[in-house]
CSV table of C-alpha atoms in Angstrom, one decimal:
chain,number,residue,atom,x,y,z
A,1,UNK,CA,-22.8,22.6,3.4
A,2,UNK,CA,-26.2,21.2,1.8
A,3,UNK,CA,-27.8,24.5,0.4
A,4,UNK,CA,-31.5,24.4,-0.1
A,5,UNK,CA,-33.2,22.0,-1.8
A,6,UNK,CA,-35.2,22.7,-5.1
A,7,UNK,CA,-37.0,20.2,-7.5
A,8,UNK,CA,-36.7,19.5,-11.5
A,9,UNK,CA,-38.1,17.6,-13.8
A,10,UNK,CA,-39.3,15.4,-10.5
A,11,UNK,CA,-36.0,15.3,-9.3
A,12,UNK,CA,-34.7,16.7,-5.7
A,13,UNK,CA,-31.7,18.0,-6.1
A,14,UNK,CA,-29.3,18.6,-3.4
A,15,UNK,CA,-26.3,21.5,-3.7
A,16,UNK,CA,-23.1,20.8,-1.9
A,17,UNK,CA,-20.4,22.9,-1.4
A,18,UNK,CA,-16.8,23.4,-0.3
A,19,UNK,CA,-14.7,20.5,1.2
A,20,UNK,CA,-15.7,17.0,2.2
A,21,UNK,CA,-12.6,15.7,4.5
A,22,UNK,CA,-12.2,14.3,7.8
A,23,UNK,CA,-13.0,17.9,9.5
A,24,UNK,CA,-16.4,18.2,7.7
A,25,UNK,CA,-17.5,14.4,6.8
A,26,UNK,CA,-19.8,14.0,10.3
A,27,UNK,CA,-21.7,17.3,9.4
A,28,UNK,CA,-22.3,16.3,5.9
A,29,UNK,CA,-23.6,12.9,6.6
A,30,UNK,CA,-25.7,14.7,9.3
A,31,UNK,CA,-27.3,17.3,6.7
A,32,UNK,CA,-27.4,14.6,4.4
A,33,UNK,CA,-29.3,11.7,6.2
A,34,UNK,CA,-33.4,13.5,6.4
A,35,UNK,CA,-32.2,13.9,2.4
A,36,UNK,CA,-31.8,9.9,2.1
A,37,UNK,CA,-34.5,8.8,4.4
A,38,UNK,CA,-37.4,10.0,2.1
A,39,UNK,CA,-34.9,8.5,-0.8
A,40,UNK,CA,-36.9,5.6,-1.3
A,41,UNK,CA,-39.5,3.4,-3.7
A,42,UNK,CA,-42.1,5.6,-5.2
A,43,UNK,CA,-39.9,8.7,-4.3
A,44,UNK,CA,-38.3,11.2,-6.1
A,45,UNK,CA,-34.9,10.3,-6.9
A,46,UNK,CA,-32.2,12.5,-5.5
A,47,UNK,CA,-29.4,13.8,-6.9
A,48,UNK,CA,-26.2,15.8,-5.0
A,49,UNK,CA,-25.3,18.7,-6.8
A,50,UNK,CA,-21.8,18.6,-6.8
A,51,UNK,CA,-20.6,21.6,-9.0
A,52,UNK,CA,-19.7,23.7,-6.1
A,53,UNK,CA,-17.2,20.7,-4.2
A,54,UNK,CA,-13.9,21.6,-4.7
A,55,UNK,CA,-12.1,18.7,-2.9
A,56,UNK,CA,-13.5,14.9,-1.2
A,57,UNK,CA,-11.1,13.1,0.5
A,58,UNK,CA,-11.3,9.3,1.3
A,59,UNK,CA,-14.2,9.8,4.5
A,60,UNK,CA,-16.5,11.8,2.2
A,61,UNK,CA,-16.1,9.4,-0.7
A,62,UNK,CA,-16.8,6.4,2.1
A,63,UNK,CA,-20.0,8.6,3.4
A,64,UNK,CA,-21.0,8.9,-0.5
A,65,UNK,CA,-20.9,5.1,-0.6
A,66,UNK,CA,-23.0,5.2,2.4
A,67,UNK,CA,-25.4,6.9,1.5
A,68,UNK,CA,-26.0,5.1,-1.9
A,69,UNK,CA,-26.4,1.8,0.0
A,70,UNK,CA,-28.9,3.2,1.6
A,71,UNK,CA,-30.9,4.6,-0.8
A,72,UNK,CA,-30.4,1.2,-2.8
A,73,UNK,CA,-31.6,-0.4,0.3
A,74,UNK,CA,-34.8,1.6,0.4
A,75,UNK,CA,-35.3,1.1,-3.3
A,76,UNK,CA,-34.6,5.0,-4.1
A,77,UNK,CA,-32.4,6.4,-6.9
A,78,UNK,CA,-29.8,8.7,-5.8
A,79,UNK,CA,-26.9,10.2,-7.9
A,80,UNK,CA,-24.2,12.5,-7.8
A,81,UNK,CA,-24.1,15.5,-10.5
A,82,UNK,CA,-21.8,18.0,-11.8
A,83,UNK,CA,-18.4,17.0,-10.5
A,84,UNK,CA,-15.5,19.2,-11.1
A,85,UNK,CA,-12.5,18.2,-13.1
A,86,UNK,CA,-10.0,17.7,-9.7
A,87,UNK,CA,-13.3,16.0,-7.8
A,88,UNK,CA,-14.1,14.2,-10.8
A,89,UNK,CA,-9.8,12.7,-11.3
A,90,UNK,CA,-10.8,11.6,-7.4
A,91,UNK,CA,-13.7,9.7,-8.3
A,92,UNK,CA,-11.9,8.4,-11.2
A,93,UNK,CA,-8.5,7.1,-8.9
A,94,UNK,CA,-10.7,5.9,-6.2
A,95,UNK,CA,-12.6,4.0,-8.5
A,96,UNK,CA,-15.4,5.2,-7.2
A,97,UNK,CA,-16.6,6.0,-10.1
A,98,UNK,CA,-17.7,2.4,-10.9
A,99,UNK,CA,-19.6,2.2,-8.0
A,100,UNK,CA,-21.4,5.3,-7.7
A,101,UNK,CA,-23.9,6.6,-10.0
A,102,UNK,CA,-22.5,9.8,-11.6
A,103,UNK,CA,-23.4,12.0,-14.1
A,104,UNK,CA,-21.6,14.8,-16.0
A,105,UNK,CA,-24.5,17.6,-15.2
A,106,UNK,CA,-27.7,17.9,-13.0
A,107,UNK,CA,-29.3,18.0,-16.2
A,108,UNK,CA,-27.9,14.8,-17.6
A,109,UNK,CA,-28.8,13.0,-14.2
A,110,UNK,CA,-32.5,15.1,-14.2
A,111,UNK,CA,-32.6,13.4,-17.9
A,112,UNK,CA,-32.2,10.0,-16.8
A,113,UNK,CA,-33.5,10.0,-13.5
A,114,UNK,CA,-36.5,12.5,-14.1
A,115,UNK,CA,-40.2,12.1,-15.0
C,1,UNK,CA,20.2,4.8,7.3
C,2,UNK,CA,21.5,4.9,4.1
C,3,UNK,CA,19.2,3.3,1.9
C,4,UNK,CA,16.3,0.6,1.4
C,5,UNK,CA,15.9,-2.5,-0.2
C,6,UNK,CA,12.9,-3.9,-2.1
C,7,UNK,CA,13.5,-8.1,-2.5
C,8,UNK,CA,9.8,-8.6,-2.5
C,9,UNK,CA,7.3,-6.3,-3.1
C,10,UNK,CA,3.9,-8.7,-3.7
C,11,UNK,CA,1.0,-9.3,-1.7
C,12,UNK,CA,-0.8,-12.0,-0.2
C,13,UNK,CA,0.7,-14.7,-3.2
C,14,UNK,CA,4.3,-14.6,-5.1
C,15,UNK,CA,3.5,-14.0,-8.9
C,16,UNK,CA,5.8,-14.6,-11.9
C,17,UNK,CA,5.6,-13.3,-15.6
C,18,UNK,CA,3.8,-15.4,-18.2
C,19,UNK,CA,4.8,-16.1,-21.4
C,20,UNK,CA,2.4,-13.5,-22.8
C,21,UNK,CA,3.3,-10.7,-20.6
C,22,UNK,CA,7.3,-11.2,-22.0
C,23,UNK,CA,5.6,-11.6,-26.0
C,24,UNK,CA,3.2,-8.2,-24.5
C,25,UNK,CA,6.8,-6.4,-23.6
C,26,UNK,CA,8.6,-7.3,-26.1
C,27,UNK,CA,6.0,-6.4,-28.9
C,28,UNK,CA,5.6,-2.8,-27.3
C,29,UNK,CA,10.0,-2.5,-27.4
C,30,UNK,CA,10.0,-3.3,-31.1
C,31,UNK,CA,6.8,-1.2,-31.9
C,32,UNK,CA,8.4,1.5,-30.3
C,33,UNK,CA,12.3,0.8,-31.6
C,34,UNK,CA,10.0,1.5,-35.0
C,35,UNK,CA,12.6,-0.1,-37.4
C,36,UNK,CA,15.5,1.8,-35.4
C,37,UNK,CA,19.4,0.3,-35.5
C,38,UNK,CA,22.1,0.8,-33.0
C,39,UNK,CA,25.4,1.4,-33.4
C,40,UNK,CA,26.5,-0.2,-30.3
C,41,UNK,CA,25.2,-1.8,-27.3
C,42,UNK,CA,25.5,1.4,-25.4
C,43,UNK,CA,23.3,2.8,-28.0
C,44,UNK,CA,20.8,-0.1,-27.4
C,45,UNK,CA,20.8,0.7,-23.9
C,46,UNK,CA,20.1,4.1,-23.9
C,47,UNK,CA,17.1,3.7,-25.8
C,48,UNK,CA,16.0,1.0,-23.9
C,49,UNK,CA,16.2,3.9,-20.8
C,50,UNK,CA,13.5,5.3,-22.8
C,51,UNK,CA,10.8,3.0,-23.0
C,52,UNK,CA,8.5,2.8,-20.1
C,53,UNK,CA,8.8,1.1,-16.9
C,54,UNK,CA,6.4,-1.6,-17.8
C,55,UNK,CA,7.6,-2.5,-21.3
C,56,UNK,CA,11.4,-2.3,-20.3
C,57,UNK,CA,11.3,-3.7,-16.7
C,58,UNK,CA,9.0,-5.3,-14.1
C,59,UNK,CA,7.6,-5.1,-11.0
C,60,UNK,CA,8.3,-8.7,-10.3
C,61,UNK,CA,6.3,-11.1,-8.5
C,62,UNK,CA,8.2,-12.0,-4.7
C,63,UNK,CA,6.4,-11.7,-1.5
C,64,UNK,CA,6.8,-8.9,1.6
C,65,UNK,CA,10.6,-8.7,2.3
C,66,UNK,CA,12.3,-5.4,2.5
C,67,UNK,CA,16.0,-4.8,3.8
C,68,UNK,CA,16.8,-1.4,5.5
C,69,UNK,CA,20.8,-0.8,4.8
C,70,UNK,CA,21.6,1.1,8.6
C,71,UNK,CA,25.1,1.7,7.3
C,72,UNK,CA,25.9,-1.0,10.5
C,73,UNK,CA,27.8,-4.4,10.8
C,74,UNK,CA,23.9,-6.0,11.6
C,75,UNK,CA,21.7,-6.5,8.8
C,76,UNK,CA,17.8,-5.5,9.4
C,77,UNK,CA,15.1,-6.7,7.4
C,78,UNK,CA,11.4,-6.6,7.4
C,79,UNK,CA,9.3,-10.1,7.2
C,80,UNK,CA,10.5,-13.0,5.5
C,81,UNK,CA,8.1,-13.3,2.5
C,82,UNK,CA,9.8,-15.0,-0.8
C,83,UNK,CA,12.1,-11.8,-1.4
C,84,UNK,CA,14.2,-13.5,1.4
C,85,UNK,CA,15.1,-16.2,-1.1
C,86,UNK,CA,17.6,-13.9,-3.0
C,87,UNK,CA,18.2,-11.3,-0.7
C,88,UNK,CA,20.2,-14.6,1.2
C,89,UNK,CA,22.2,-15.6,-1.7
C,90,UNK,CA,22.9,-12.2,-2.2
C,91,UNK,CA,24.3,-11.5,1.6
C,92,UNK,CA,26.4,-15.0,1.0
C,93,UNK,CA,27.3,-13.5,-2.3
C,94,UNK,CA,28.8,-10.3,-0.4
C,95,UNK,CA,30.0,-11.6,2.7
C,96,UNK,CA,30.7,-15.7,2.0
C,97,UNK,CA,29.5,-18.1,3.8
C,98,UNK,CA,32.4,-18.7,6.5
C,99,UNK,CA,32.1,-15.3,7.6
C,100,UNK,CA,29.2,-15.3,10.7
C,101,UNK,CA,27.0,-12.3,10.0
C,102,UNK,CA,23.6,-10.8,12.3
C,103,UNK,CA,20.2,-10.6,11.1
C,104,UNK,CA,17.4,-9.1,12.5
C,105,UNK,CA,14.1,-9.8,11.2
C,106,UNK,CA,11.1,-7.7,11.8
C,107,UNK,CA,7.7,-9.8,11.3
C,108,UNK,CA,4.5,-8.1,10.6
C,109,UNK,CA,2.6,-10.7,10.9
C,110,UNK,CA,2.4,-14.6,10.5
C,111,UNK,CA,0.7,-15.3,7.4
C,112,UNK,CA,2.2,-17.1,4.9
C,113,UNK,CA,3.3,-15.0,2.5
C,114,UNK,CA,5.2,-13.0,5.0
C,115,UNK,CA,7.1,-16.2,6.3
C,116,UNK,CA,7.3,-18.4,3.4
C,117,UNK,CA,10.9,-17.1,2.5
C,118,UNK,CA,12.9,-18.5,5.8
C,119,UNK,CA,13.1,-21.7,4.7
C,120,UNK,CA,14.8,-21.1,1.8
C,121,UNK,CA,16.8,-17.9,3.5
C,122,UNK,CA,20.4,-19.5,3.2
C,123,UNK,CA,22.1,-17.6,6.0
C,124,UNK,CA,19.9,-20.0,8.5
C,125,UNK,CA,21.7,-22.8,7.9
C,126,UNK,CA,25.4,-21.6,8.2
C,127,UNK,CA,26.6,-21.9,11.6
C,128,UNK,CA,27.6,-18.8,13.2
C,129,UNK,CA,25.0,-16.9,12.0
C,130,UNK,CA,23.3,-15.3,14.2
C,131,UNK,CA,19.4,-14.3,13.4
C,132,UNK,CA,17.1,-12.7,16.2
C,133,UNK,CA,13.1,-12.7,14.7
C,134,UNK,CA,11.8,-9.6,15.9
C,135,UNK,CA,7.4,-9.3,16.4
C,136,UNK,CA,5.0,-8.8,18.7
C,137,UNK,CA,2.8,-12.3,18.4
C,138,UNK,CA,3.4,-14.2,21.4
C,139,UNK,CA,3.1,-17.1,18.8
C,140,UNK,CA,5.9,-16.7,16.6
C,141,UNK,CA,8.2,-19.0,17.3
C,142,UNK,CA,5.6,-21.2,16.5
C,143,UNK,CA,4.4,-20.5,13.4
C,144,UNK,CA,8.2,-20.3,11.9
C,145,UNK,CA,8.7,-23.7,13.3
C,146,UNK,CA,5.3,-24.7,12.0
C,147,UNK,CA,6.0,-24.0,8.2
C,148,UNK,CA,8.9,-26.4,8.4
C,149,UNK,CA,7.0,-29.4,9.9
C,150,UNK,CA,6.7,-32.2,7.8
C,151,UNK,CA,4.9,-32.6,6.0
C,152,UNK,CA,4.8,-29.1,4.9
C,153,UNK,CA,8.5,-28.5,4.4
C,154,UNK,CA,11.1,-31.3,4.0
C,155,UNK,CA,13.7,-29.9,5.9
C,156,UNK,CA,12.9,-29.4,9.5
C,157,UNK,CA,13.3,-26.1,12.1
C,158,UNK,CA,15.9,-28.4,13.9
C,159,UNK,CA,18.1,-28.4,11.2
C,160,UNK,CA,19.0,-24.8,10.9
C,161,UNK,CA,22.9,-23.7,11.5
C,162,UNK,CA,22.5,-20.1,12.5
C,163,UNK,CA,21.9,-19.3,16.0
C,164,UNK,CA,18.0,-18.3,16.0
C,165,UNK,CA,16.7,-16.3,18.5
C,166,UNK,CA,13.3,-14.4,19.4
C,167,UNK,CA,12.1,-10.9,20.5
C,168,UNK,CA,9.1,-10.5,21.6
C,169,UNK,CA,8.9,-6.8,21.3
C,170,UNK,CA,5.8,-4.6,22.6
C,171,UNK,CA,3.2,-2.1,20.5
C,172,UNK,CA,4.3,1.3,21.7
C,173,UNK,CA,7.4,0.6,23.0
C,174,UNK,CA,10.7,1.5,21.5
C,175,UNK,CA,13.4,-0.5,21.2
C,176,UNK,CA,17.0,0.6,20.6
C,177,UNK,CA,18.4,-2.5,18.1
C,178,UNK,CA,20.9,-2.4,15.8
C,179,UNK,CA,21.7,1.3,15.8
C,180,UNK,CA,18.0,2.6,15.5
C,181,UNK,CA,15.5,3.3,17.7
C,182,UNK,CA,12.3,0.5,16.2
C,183,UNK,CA,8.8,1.1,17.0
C,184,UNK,CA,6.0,-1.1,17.0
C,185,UNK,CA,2.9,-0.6,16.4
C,186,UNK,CA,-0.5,-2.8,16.2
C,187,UNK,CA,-2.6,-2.5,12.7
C,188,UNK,CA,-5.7,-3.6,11.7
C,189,UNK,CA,-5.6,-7.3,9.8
C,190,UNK,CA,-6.8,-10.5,10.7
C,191,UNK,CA,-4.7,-11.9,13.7
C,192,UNK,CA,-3.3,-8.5,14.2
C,193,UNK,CA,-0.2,-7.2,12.3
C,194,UNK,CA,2.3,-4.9,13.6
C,195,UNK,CA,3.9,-1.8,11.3
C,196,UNK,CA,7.9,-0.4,12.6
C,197,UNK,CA,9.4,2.7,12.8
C,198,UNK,CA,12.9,3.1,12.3
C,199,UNK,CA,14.6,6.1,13.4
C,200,UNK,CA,18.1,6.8,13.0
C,201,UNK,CA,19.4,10.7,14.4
C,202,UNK,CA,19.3,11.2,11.0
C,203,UNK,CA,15.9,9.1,8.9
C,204,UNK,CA,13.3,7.8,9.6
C,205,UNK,CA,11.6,4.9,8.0
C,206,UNK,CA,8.2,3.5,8.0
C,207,UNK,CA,7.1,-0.1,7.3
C,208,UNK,CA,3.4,-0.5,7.3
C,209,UNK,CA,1.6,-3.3,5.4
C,210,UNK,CA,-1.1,-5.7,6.0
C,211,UNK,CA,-3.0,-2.7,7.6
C,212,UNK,CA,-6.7,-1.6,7.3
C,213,UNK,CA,-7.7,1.9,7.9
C,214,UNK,CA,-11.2,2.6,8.9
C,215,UNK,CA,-12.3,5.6,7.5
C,216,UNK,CA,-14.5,6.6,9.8
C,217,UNK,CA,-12.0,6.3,12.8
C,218,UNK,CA,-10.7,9.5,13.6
C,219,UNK,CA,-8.7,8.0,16.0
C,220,UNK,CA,-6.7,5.3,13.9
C,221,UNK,CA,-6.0,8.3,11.6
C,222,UNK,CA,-4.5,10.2,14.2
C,223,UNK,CA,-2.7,8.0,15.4
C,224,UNK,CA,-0.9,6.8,12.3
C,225,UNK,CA,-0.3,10.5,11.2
C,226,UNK,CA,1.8,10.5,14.5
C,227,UNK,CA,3.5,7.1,13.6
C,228,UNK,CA,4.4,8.5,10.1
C,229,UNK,CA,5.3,12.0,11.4
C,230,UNK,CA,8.2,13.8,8.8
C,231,UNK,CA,9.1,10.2,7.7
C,232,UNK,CA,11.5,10.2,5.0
C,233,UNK,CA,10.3,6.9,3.5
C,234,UNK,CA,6.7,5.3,4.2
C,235,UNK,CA,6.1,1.6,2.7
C,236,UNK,CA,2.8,1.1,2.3
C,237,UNK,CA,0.3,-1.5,1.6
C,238,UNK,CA,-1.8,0.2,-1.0
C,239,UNK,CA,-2.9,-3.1,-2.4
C,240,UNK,CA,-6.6,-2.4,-3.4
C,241,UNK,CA,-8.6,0.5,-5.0
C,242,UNK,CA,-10.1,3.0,-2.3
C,243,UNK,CA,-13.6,1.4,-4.0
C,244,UNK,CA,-12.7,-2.3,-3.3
C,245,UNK,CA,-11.3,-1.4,0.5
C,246,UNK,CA,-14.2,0.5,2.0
C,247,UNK,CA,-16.7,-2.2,-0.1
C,248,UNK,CA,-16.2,-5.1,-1.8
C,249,UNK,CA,-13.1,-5.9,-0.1
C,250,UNK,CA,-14.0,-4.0,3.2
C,251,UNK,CA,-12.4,-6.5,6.1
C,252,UNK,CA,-10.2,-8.1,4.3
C,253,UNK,CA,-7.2,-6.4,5.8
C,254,UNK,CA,-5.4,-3.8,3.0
C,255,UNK,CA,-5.4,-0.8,2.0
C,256,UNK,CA,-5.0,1.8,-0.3
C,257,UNK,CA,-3.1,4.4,-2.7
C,258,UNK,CA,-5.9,7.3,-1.4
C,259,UNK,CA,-5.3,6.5,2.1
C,260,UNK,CA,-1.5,6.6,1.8
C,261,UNK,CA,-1.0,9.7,0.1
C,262,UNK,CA,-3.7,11.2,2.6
C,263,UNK,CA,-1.6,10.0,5.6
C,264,UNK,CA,1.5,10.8,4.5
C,265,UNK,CA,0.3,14.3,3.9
C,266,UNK,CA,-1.1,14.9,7.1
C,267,UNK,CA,2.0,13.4,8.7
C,268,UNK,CA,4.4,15.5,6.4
C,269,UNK,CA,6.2,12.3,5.3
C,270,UNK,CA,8.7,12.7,2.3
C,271,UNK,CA,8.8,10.1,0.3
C,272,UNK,CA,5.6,7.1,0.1
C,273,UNK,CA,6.1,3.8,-1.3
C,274,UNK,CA,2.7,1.4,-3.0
C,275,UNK,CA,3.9,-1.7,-1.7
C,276,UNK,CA,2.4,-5.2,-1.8
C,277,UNK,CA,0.7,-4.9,-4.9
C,278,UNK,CA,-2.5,-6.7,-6.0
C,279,UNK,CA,-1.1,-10.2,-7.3
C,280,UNK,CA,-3.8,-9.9,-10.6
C,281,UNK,CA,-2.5,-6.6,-11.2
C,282,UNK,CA,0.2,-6.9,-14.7
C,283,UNK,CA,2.7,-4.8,-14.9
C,284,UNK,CA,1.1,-2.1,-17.2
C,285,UNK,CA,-2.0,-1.4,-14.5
C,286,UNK,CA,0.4,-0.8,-11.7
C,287,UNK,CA,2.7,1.8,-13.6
C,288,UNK,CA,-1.3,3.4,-14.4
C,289,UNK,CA,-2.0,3.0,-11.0
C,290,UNK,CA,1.8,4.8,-9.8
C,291,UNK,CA,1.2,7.9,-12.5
C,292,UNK,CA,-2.5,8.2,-11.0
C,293,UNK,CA,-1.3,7.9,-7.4
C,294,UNK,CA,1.2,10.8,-8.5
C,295,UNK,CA,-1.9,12.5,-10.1
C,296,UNK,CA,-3.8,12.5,-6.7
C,297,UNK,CA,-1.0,13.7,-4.7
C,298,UNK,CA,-0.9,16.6,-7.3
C,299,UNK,CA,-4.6,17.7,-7.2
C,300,UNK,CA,-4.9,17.0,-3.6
C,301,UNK,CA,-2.0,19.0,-1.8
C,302,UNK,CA,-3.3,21.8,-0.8
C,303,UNK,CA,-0.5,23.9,0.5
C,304,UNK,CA,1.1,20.5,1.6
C,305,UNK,CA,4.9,20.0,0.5
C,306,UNK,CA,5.1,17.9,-2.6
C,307,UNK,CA,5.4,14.1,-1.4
C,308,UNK,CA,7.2,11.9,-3.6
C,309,UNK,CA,5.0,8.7,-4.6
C,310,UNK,CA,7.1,5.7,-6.0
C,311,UNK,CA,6.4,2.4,-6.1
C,312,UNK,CA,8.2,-0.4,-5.2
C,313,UNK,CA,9.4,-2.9,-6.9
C,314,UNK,CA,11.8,-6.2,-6.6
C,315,UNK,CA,15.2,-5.1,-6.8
C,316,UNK,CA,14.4,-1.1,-6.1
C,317,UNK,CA,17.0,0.4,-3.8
C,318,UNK,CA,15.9,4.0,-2.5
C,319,UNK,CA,18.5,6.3,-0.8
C,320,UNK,CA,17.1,7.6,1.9
C-alpha cells in the first residue's frame, strides 16, 4: 500500500494507493507507523501522497487522524497531498477536512512544508 | 408495517424556530417568488412545492419519539422524548378519549430528552388506557417515576389514569409484541442504550439512536451490519460530523452520517434515516448536510444497491 519513499524539496513523501476501508485499515497503519515515528521536531515533515487512493472509508479517515495526533504530539509536520475529487468530497463530508492538513498537490504541500 | 412516524426528531434538547429563522425563510420565499402573482391559492401552493425544504418547511425542534404504524389495533412507539406531546393529542384526536386504546413504548435509554414527553403524553391519564414501557434498564420504572416527583413535575406518577405497566426485555432476545417480532440490542452511550428491530413477515424496521460506533471495532461493526441486515428503514442517530465523533466529541455517545450510510451498505439496508439532529444545527445546514449525505452514498457504493438517505423530520411519515 505505502510505495517507496522518496524525498523533495526536504520533504518525505509517502505514496499511497488503492482502498483504505475496514479490510485494509490495520495494514496501513502498520506500513504507516516507522513513517510517523521519525515524524518529529527537527525532522523532515511528511507528506501522504494520496493521488493514487481511490476510496477511504470512516477507519482510514480515523487512522489519518491518528496519525496526525501523533505527529503533532512529536512536534513533526505531516500532511496529506493530492487527493482525488471522490476522496477529496470524503474529506469534505467528514469534515475532515478542517482538521487535517491537506493540500491540493505534493507540490503545493512540498511548497509550504519544504526547505 | 405500513408506515413510520416522525413526532420528534431532535437530539439531546427540544429546539424551536426564532424569530429570525421565520424573517430568514420568509425573505428567501419572496426573493425567490421574484415579483410573481397567483391566480389562486392552488397556484400559491404549487409554487410554494417548489422552494426548498428549508425555506418552505422545517425540520422542527421536538425530541426522540417515533411511532411505527403495525397496521394493528396496539399502537408502538419508540421513547417518549417531547414528540410524545402531539403524537397524544393526536391519538385522542383519532380515537377519543372514552375509547381505551394500547400503547407500547420502546425506551432507548433514560436520559431526559428521551423521557421528557410522558408527562405531558395525554393517553396516561385516561383510564382504560393501557401502556406497557418496554427497555432493558433494570431502572426504568424509576426514572419515569422520578421525572414526575415534585419538585420536578407538578403532577405526580400516582396520578396517571392509564394502566402502566413494565417490560423488562433482554439484549439479544426477541420478543414477539404487538404483531412483530422486537429485538433488542445494547449500544454504546453513557448508562447504556438499547436500539430495536422490528420485523414484520413483511419489513423490517430499525431504531438505533444514542449509539457510538468505535471505528476501530471490527466487532461492533459486525455486529450492527447483522442487526441492520436488508432493513427496509434504519433510523439513525447521525447527530455529529464523522470529524467531531472520532475527536472532539469522541465519548460523548453519537454518531454519524459516514457511519450510517457505511452500515447500512454493508448490511444492504433500503432506506436510512439522519435522525436526532444536532440541536445548533438551523434548518439550512441540515438540508446541506441530507444533499451531502446523498452525495457520499453516491461516490461511495461501489457495486452496492442505491440506499435511499432521507432525513427525518417532525411530522415525516415514510411508507415502508
Amino acid at each position: 500500500m505505502i510505495l517507496p519513499l522518496h524525498e523533495s524539496a526536504g520533504v518525505v513523501i509517502a505514496n499511497i494507493s488503492g482502498r483504505i476501508d475496514h479490510a485494509s485499515a490495520e495494514a496501513f497503519n502498520v506500513a504507516l507507523a516507522p513513517l510517523l515515528q521519525n515524524c518529529t521536531g527537527g525532522a523532515k515533515p511528511l507528506v501522504l501522497d494520496f493521488s493514487g487512493v481511490d476510496y477511504i472509508s470512516s477507519v482510514g479517515l480515523r487512522s489519518l487522524m491518528l496519525a496526525s495526533r501523533q505527529a503533532k504530539a512529536q512536534k513533526g509536520a505531516f500532511a496529506i497531498a493530492g487527493m482525488q475529487h471522490s476522496v477529496q468530497e470524503v474529506f469534505t463530508i467528514s469534515r475532515f477536512s478542517l482538521i487535517m492538513p491537506c493540500y491540493t498537490s505534493v507540490a503545493a504541500a512540498c511548497k509550504v512544508l519544504g526547505s | 408495517m405500513k408506515k413510520v412516524v416522525f413526532w420528534g426528531t431532535r437530539g439531546s434538547l427540544p429546539v424551536a424556530l426564532t424569530a429570525d429563522n421565520v424573517r430568514q425563510k420568509i425573505i428567501a420565499a419572496l426573493t425567490a417568488a421574484n415579483g410573481k402573482s397567483f391566480r389562486n391559492s392552488s397556484a400559491l401552493n404549487d409554487f410554494v412545492d417548489t422552494l426548498p425544504f428549508a425555506t418552505r418547511g422545517a425540520f422542527g425542534g421536538h425530541s426522540s419519539c417515533v411511532e411505527i404504524v403495525s397496521g394493528g389495533h396496539e399502537h408502538i412507539i419508540c421513547d417518549m422524548g417531547s414528540g410524545a406531546r402531539p403524537l397524544g393529542q393526536s391519538k385522542i384526536a383519532t380515537y377519543g378519549a372514552p375509547n381505551p386504546q394500547t400503547y407500547h413504548i420502546f425506551i432507548s435509554h433514560l436520559h431526559w430528552d428521551h423521557l421528557m414527553g410522558f408527562p405531558f403524553f395525554t393517553p396516561m391519564y385516561i383510564p382504560g388506557n393501557r401502556i406497557i414501557i418496554h427497555g432493558c434498564h433494570a431502572q426504568i420504572e424509576d426514572a419515569f417515576r422520578l421525572q414526575m416527583k415534585a419538585p420536578c413535575f407538578p403532577v405526580d406518577y400516582s396520578q396517571a389514569g392509564a394502566r402502566i405497566e413494565f417490560d423488562i426485555m433482554t439484549p439479544g432476545q426477541t420478543q414477539y409484541i404487538a404483531g412483530l417480532n422486537v429485538t433488542p440490542k445494547l449500544q454504546l452511550h453513557a448508562g447504556d442504550s438499547y436500539g430495536y428491530r422490528f420485523d414484520s413477515i413483511e419489513r423490517s424496521v430499525v431504531y438505533s439512536t444514542d449509539s457510538e460506533h468505535k471505528l476501530e471495532s471490527a466487532e461492533q461493526h459486525a455486529s450492527f451490519v447483522k442487526f441492520f441486515a436488508k432493513a427496509d428503514l434504519v433510523i439513525f442517530d447521525a447527530m455529529y460530523s464523522l470529524a467531531e465523533a472520532v475527536s472532539v466529541k469522541a465519548d460523548w455517545g453519537h454518531s454519524s452520517n459516514m457511519v450510517g450510510v457505511e452500515l447500512c451498505q454493508a448490511a444492504k439496508a433500503k432506506r436510512l434515516a439522519l435522525f436526532h439532529h444536532e440541536p445548533m444545527h438551523d434548518d439550512n445546514q441540515l438540508s446541506r448536510l441530507l444533499a451531502e449525505t446523498r452525495r457520499l452514498e453516491e461516490i461511495t457504493r461501489d457495486g452496492y444497491d442505491p440506499l435511499e438517505v432521507i432525513s427525518a423530520y417532525d411530522g415525516l411519515t415514510v411508507d415502508l
